[in-house]
Amino acid sequence: MQSFRFSAEPLPAEAEAARAAVRVFLDAELAAGHFVPHRTSWTTFDAGFSRRAGAAGFIGLTMPAAYGGHERSGLVRFVVTEEMLAAGAPCGAHWISDRQSGPQILRHGSEAAKRAILPRICRGECAFGIGMSEPNSGSDLAAVRTRAARDGDDWLINGSKIWTTNAHQVDYLLALVRTGEPGPDRHGGLTQFIIDMAAPGVTVRPILDLSGHHEFNEVFFTDYRVPDAMMVGAEGEGWGLVTEELAFERSGPDRFLSDYRLLVELVDRIGPEPDRFQAVETGRMVAQLTALLGMSASVARLLDKGVVPGVEAALVKDVGNSFERAVPEIARRLVPVEPSLTAQGEPFREALGGVTLRAPSFTLRGGTREVLRGVIARGLGLR
């Protein structure tokens, strides 16, 4: 039976130096009034913030210099990510491209795709979305039905994707489509393509969330034409590639820091003299958060070594999502107020209102709890 490969090691000096540098950048952004921490999150799309972060050298940290990157370690990127999340920075315009699409193109994309796209990602000027989930199949990627058919040197794509974050604002999708038969394990015949959202044949329809906010979308492809150069990996390798990509998506601190600003506002609202119940519950949340940070940093070390930590990443997301789903419920018990999106001057009520509406999606994005526990069980040889 495989065991988990987590380790407890101190962060290197270069990571701590990066922490100090990104804090200076974020303090300047806050002082300039560019964002309000308890009203924004890592999914908030702000192209101006991403361009400034790119110019300051905080995007493309692990990319090679030949493609505009900074050739730093995964642990440096982990620390920068952690600090941006903790600050409530609006990272949505560069988050997916920097976290997973760029690294995926670097490892498996054509040279033409690397030259055209990666330098723009590193400058914070290129936004990506994820094209995996589909109507009637949810996050069961083996059930993907969107199909690409060979047409000369190109491919024609027809079908649709759903729950695509910020598809109405991004430059590209990295889409998983069917190019052949699934085979006995249902994992065959899948291929990834880079989709230019400005090209003919792509239609985006909004999906509003409980608060009326437009972040999710449906995306439809009608004879969308894509050249071979925009294929990622080889034909039929899609299942292995998305499994690798999901390790980046599932293991980062964004999987348990989505409502960190609510925890900050809760502690501020309780003040320096909590009662016994408040002290116990906030202490428990801080202890869980500390453990999750250690697990996530450990996954970053594995990625630096070239290991694909699919099982560890799934565990971080499963435990992390349980934590961030619990935070608003505990906060409401500790400080019984009515959540509100418009409680100006009451940041705790505002933060609680926003998180309460977003929390149901925490366990869906990047794979449901059932999918994650299946990955963990298979990885440990339990099924």
Coordinates of C-alpha atoms in Angstrom, one line a residue:
M1 CA 0.0 0.0 0.0
Q2 CA 1.3 3.5 -0.9
S3 CA 1.7 5.9 2.0
F4 CA 1.4 9.7 1.9
R5 CA 4.6 11.6 1.0
F6 CA 4.2 14.6 3.2
S7 CA 7.3 16.0 5.0
A8 CA 7.9 18.7 7.6
E9 CA 10.8 20.9 6.5
P10 CA 11.5 24.6 7.1
L11 CA 11.1 26.9 4.1
P12 CA 14.4 28.0 2.4
A13 CA 15.7 31.5 2.9
E14 CA 14.8 32.5 -0.7
A15 CA 11.2 31.7 0.1
E16 CA 11.2 33.9 3.2
A17 CA 12.9 36.7 1.2
A18 CA 10.1 36.4 -1.4
R19 CA 7.6 36.7 1.4
A20 CA 9.0 40.0 2.5
A21 CA 9.1 41.3 -1.0
V22 CA 5.5 40.5 -1.9
R23 CA 4.3 42.0 1.4
V24 CA 5.9 45.3 0.3
F25 CA 4.1 45.1 -3.0
L26 CA 0.7 44.2 -1.4
D27 CA 1.0 47.0 1.2
A28 CA 1.6 49.5 -1.7
E29 CA -1.5 48.1 -3.5
L30 CA -3.6 48.5 -0.4
A31 CA -2.2 52.0 0.3
A32 CA -3.2 53.0 -3.2
G33 CA -6.7 51.7 -2.7
H34 CA -6.5 49.2 -5.5
F35 CA -8.6 46.6 -3.6
V36 CA -10.6 46.1 -0.4
P37 CA -9.5 42.8 1.2
H38 CA -12.8 41.6 2.7
R39 CA -14.6 42.2 -0.6
T40 CA -12.2 40.4 -2.9
S41 CA -10.7 36.9 -3.3
W42 CA -8.4 35.0 -5.5
T43 CA -11.2 34.6 -8.1
T44 CA -11.8 38.3 -8.4
F45 CA -10.8 39.3 -11.9
D46 CA -8.7 42.5 -12.0
A47 CA -6.5 42.8 -15.1
G48 CA -4.8 45.9 -13.7
F49 CA -3.7 44.1 -10.6
S50 CA -2.3 41.2 -12.6
R51 CA -0.4 43.5 -14.9
R52 CA 1.2 45.2 -11.9
A53 CA 2.0 41.9 -10.2
G54 CA 3.6 40.7 -13.4
A55 CA 5.7 43.9 -13.8
A56 CA 6.8 43.4 -10.1
G57 CA 8.0 39.9 -10.9
F58 CA 5.4 37.9 -8.9
I59 CA 3.9 35.9 -11.9
G60 CA 5.7 33.2 -13.8
L61 CA 8.1 32.6 -10.9
T62 CA 8.9 29.0 -11.9
M63 CA 9.0 29.6 -15.6
P64 CA 12.3 29.5 -17.6
A65 CA 13.9 32.9 -18.4
A66 CA 13.7 32.0 -22.1
Y67 CA 9.9 32.4 -21.9
G68 CA 9.9 35.5 -19.6
G69 CA 9.9 33.6 -16.3
H70 CA 12.1 34.0 -13.2
E71 CA 13.4 30.4 -12.7
R72 CA 12.5 30.4 -9.0
S73 CA 11.5 27.3 -7.0
G74 CA 8.0 26.0 -6.4
L75 CA 8.3 26.9 -2.7
V76 CA 9.0 30.6 -3.6
R77 CA 5.8 30.5 -5.7
F78 CA 4.0 28.8 -2.8
V79 CA 4.9 31.6 -0.4
V80 CA 3.9 34.4 -2.9
T81 CA 0.6 32.6 -3.4
E82 CA 0.0 32.3 0.3
E83 CA 0.7 36.0 0.9
M84 CA -1.6 37.1 -1.9
L85 CA -4.4 34.9 -0.6
A86 CA -3.9 36.2 3.0
A87 CA -4.1 39.8 1.7
G88 CA -7.3 39.1 -0.2
A89 CA -5.7 40.2 -3.4
P90 CA -7.8 40.1 -6.6
C91 CA -5.8 37.5 -8.5
G92 CA -8.5 36.1 -10.9
A93 CA -6.9 37.5 -14.1
H94 CA -3.7 35.5 -13.7
W95 CA -4.5 32.8 -11.3
I96 CA -5.3 29.8 -13.5
S97 CA -2.7 30.7 -16.2
D98 CA 0.0 31.0 -13.6
R99 CA -1.1 28.1 -11.5
Q100 CA -1.7 25.4 -14.1
S101 CA -2.3 26.3 -17.7
G102 CA 1.2 27.9 -18.2
P103 CA 3.0 25.0 -16.5
Q104 CA 1.0 22.6 -18.6
I105 CA 1.9 24.4 -21.8
L106 CA 5.6 24.5 -20.7
R107 CA 5.8 20.8 -20.3
H108 CA 3.6 19.6 -23.1
G109 CA 2.8 22.4 -25.5
S110 CA 4.3 23.1 -28.9
E111 CA 7.2 25.5 -29.3
A112 CA 4.9 27.9 -31.2
A113 CA 2.4 27.9 -28.3
K114 CA 5.2 28.4 -25.7
R115 CA 6.6 31.4 -27.6
A116 CA 3.2 33.0 -28.2
I117 CA 1.6 32.5 -24.8
L118 CA 4.1 32.0 -21.9
P119 CA 5.8 35.5 -22.0
R120 CA 2.3 37.1 -21.8
I121 CA 1.4 34.9 -18.8
C122 CA 4.6 36.0 -17.1
R123 CA 3.8 39.7 -17.7
G124 CA 0.3 39.2 -16.2
E125 CA -1.3 40.0 -19.6
C126 CA -2.8 36.6 -20.5
A127 CA -5.8 35.0 -18.7
F128 CA -6.8 31.3 -18.9
G129 CA -9.9 29.4 -18.0
I130 CA -10.4 25.7 -17.4
G131 CA -12.5 23.7 -20.0
M132 CA -13.1 20.4 -18.3
S133 CA -16.6 20.0 -16.8
E134 CA -19.5 19.5 -19.1
P135 CA -23.4 19.5 -18.9
N136 CA -24.8 16.1 -17.7
S137 CA -21.3 14.8 -16.8
G138 CA -20.2 17.3 -14.1
S139 CA -16.7 16.6 -12.9
D140 CA -16.7 13.0 -14.3
L141 CA -14.1 13.8 -16.9
A142 CA -14.2 10.3 -18.4
A143 CA -17.7 11.2 -19.6
V144 CA -16.5 14.2 -21.7
R145 CA -18.5 14.3 -25.0
T146 CA -17.2 17.5 -26.6
R147 CA -15.5 16.2 -29.7
A148 CA -12.7 17.3 -32.0
A149 CA -12.5 15.9 -35.5
R150 CA -9.4 16.1 -37.8
D151 CA -9.8 18.5 -40.8
G152 CA -6.6 18.7 -42.8
D153 CA -3.9 20.2 -40.5
D154 CA -6.6 21.5 -38.2
W155 CA -9.3 20.2 -35.8
L156 CA -12.9 21.1 -35.7
I157 CA -14.4 21.2 -32.2
N158 CA -18.1 20.9 -31.4
G159 CA -19.7 20.6 -27.9
S160 CA -19.9 22.6 -24.7
K161 CA -18.3 23.2 -21.3
I162 CA -20.0 24.4 -18.1
W163 CA -19.0 26.1 -14.8
T164 CA -16.1 27.8 -16.6
T165 CA -14.8 30.5 -14.3
N166 CA -14.4 33.9 -16.0
A167 CA -14.8 32.5 -19.5
H168 CA -16.3 35.8 -20.5
Q169 CA -13.0 37.6 -19.6
V170 CA -10.2 35.2 -20.3
D171 CA -8.0 35.0 -23.5
Y172 CA -7.8 31.2 -23.7
L173 CA -9.3 28.0 -22.4
L174 CA -7.3 24.8 -21.9
A175 CA -10.1 22.3 -23.0
L176 CA -10.3 18.6 -22.7
V177 CA -12.1 17.1 -25.7
R178 CA -12.8 13.7 -27.2
T179 CA -10.7 12.7 -30.2
G180 CA -11.2 8.9 -30.1
E181 CA -13.0 6.1 -28.4
P182 CA -12.8 5.8 -24.6
G183 CA -11.6 2.2 -24.4
P184 CA -12.3 -0.2 -21.6
D185 CA -11.1 2.1 -18.8
R186 CA -13.0 5.1 -20.3
H187 CA -9.8 7.1 -20.1
G188 CA -8.7 6.8 -23.7
G189 CA -9.4 9.1 -26.7
L190 CA -9.1 12.4 -24.8
T191 CA -6.9 15.3 -25.9
Q192 CA -6.2 18.8 -24.6
F193 CA -6.4 21.9 -26.9
I194 CA -5.7 25.6 -26.3
I195 CA -8.9 27.5 -27.3
D196 CA -8.6 31.2 -28.4
M197 CA -11.7 32.8 -26.9
A198 CA -11.6 35.6 -29.5
A199 CA -11.8 33.2 -32.5
P200 CA -15.0 32.4 -34.4
G201 CA -17.0 29.4 -33.2
V202 CA -16.9 30.1 -29.5
T203 CA -20.0 31.4 -27.6
V204 CA -20.2 32.2 -23.9
R205 CA -23.4 32.3 -21.8
P206 CA -23.4 33.6 -18.2
I207 CA -24.4 31.6 -15.1
L208 CA -25.2 33.9 -12.2
D209 CA -24.5 32.7 -8.6
L210 CA -26.8 33.1 -5.6
S211 CA -25.7 36.7 -5.2
G212 CA -26.3 37.6 -8.8
H213 CA -22.6 37.7 -9.5
H214 CA -21.3 36.7 -12.9
E215 CA -18.3 34.5 -12.6
F216 CA -19.4 31.1 -14.0
N217 CA -20.3 30.4 -17.6
E218 CA -21.4 27.9 -20.2
V219 CA -19.1 27.8 -23.3
F220 CA -20.3 26.4 -26.6
F221 CA -18.1 25.4 -29.6
T222 CA -19.6 25.3 -33.1
D223 CA -17.1 24.2 -35.7
Y224 CA -14.4 25.9 -33.8
R225 CA -11.2 25.5 -35.8
V226 CA -7.9 24.9 -33.9
P227 CA -4.5 24.1 -35.5
D228 CA -2.3 21.2 -34.5
A229 CA 0.2 23.7 -32.9
M230 CA -2.4 24.4 -30.2
M231 CA -2.7 20.7 -29.2
V232 CA -1.2 20.1 -25.7
G233 CA 0.6 16.8 -25.5
A234 CA -0.1 14.1 -28.1
E235 CA -3.5 12.9 -29.4
G236 CA -5.1 10.6 -26.9
E237 CA -2.9 11.7 -23.9
G238 CA -5.5 14.0 -22.4
W239 CA -6.5 11.9 -19.4
G240 CA -2.9 11.6 -18.1
L241 CA -2.4 15.4 -18.7
V242 CA -5.5 16.5 -16.8
T243 CA -4.6 14.2 -13.9
E244 CA -1.2 16.0 -13.8
E245 CA -2.8 19.4 -14.2
L246 CA -5.2 18.8 -11.4
A247 CA -2.4 18.1 -9.0
F248 CA -1.5 21.9 -9.4
E249 CA -5.2 22.9 -9.0
R250 CA -5.9 20.8 -6.0
S251 CA -2.9 21.2 -3.8
G252 CA -2.4 25.0 -3.5
P253 CA -3.3 27.2 -0.6
D254 CA -6.3 28.5 -2.6
R255 CA -8.0 25.3 -1.6
F256 CA -8.2 26.3 2.1
L257 CA -7.7 30.0 2.2
S258 CA -10.7 31.1 0.1
D259 CA -12.3 32.6 3.2
Y260 CA -9.2 33.5 5.2
R261 CA -10.3 37.2 5.2
L262 CA -13.4 36.1 7.1
L263 CA -11.3 34.4 9.7
V264 CA -9.3 37.7 10.0
E265 CA -12.4 39.8 10.4
L266 CA -13.8 37.2 12.9
V267 CA -10.7 37.5 15.1
D268 CA -10.8 41.3 14.9
R269 CA -14.5 41.3 15.7
I270 CA -14.0 39.1 18.8
G271 CA -11.2 41.3 20.0
P272 CA -8.4 40.7 22.5
E273 CA -10.6 39.1 25.2
P274 CA -12.4 36.2 23.7
D275 CA -14.7 34.0 25.9
R276 CA -13.7 30.4 26.5
F277 CA -15.8 29.1 23.5
Q278 CA -14.4 31.7 21.1
A279 CA -10.9 31.0 22.2
V280 CA -11.2 27.2 21.8
E281 CA -12.9 27.5 18.3
T282 CA -10.5 30.1 16.9
G283 CA -7.5 28.2 18.3
R284 CA -8.8 25.0 16.6
M285 CA -9.2 26.8 13.3
V286 CA -5.7 28.3 13.4
A287 CA -4.2 24.9 14.3
Q288 CA -6.0 23.3 11.3
L289 CA -4.9 26.1 9.0
T290 CA -1.3 25.6 10.1
A291 CA -1.4 21.9 9.4
L292 CA -2.9 22.5 5.9
L293 CA -0.2 25.1 5.1
G294 CA 2.4 22.5 6.0
M295 CA 0.8 19.8 3.8
S296 CA 0.4 22.2 0.9
A297 CA 4.1 23.3 1.1
S298 CA 5.1 19.6 1.2
V299 CA 3.2 19.1 -2.1
A300 CA 5.1 22.1 -3.6
R301 CA 8.3 20.3 -2.7
L302 CA 7.2 17.2 -4.5
L303 CA 6.3 19.2 -7.6
D304 CA 9.8 20.8 -7.5
K305 CA 11.3 17.3 -7.6
G306 CA 9.2 16.4 -10.7
V307 CA 6.8 14.1 -8.7
V308 CA 3.1 14.2 -9.7
P309 CA 1.5 14.1 -6.2
G310 CA -2.0 13.2 -7.3
V311 CA -3.0 11.5 -4.0
E312 CA -1.5 14.1 -1.7
A313 CA -3.0 16.9 -3.7
A314 CA -6.5 15.3 -3.5
L315 CA -6.1 14.9 0.3
V316 CA -5.1 18.6 0.6
K317 CA -8.2 19.7 -1.3
D318 CA -10.6 17.3 0.5
V319 CA -9.4 18.3 4.0
G320 CA -8.9 22.0 2.9
N321 CA -12.4 22.3 1.5
S322 CA -13.9 20.8 4.7
F323 CA -12.0 23.5 6.6
E324 CA -13.1 26.4 4.5
R325 CA -16.7 25.2 4.4
A326 CA -16.7 25.1 8.2
V327 CA -15.3 28.6 8.8
P328 CA -18.5 30.6 8.0
E329 CA -20.6 28.1 10.1
I330 CA -18.3 28.5 13.1
A331 CA -18.1 32.3 12.7
R332 CA -21.9 32.6 12.8
R333 CA -21.9 30.6 16.1
L334 CA -19.2 32.7 17.7
V335 CA -20.6 36.1 16.6
P336 CA -24.3 35.8 15.9
V337 CA -25.0 38.6 13.4
E338 CA -27.0 38.7 10.2
P339 CA -24.7 38.3 7.1
S340 CA -25.0 41.1 4.6
L341 CA -23.4 42.1 1.3
T342 CA -24.2 45.7 1.9
A343 CA -23.2 46.3 5.5
Q344 CA -20.9 49.3 4.8
G345 CA -18.6 49.9 7.8
E346 CA -19.1 46.3 9.2
P347 CA -16.4 44.2 7.4
F348 CA -17.3 41.1 9.5
R349 CA -20.9 41.1 8.3
E350 CA -19.9 41.8 4.8
A351 CA -17.2 39.1 4.7
L352 CA -19.7 36.6 6.3
G353 CA -22.3 37.5 3.7
G354 CA -20.0 37.0 0.7
V355 CA -18.5 33.7 2.0
T356 CA -21.9 32.3 3.0
L357 CA -23.0 32.6 -0.6
R358 CA -19.8 31.3 -2.2
A359 CA -19.1 28.4 0.2
P360 CA -21.3 25.8 -1.5
S361 CA -19.0 26.0 -4.5
F362 CA -15.8 25.3 -2.6
T363 CA -16.2 21.5 -2.7
L364 CA -17.2 21.5 -6.4
R365 CA -14.4 23.3 -8.2
G366 CA -11.4 21.1 -8.9
G367 CA -13.3 17.9 -8.3
T368 CA -16.1 16.9 -5.9
R369 CA -15.5 15.3 -2.5
E370 CA -16.6 11.9 -4.0
V371 CA -14.1 12.2 -6.9
L372 CA -11.3 13.2 -4.5
R373 CA -11.9 10.3 -2.1
G374 CA -12.0 7.9 -5.0
V375 CA -8.5 9.2 -6.1
I376 CA -7.2 8.8 -2.6
A377 CA -8.6 5.3 -2.2
R378 CA -7.1 4.2 -5.5
G379 CA -3.8 5.8 -4.7
L380 CA -3.6 3.9 -1.4
G381 CA -4.6 0.6 -3.0
L382 CA -7.9 0.5 -1.2
R383 CA -10.1 0.0 -4.3

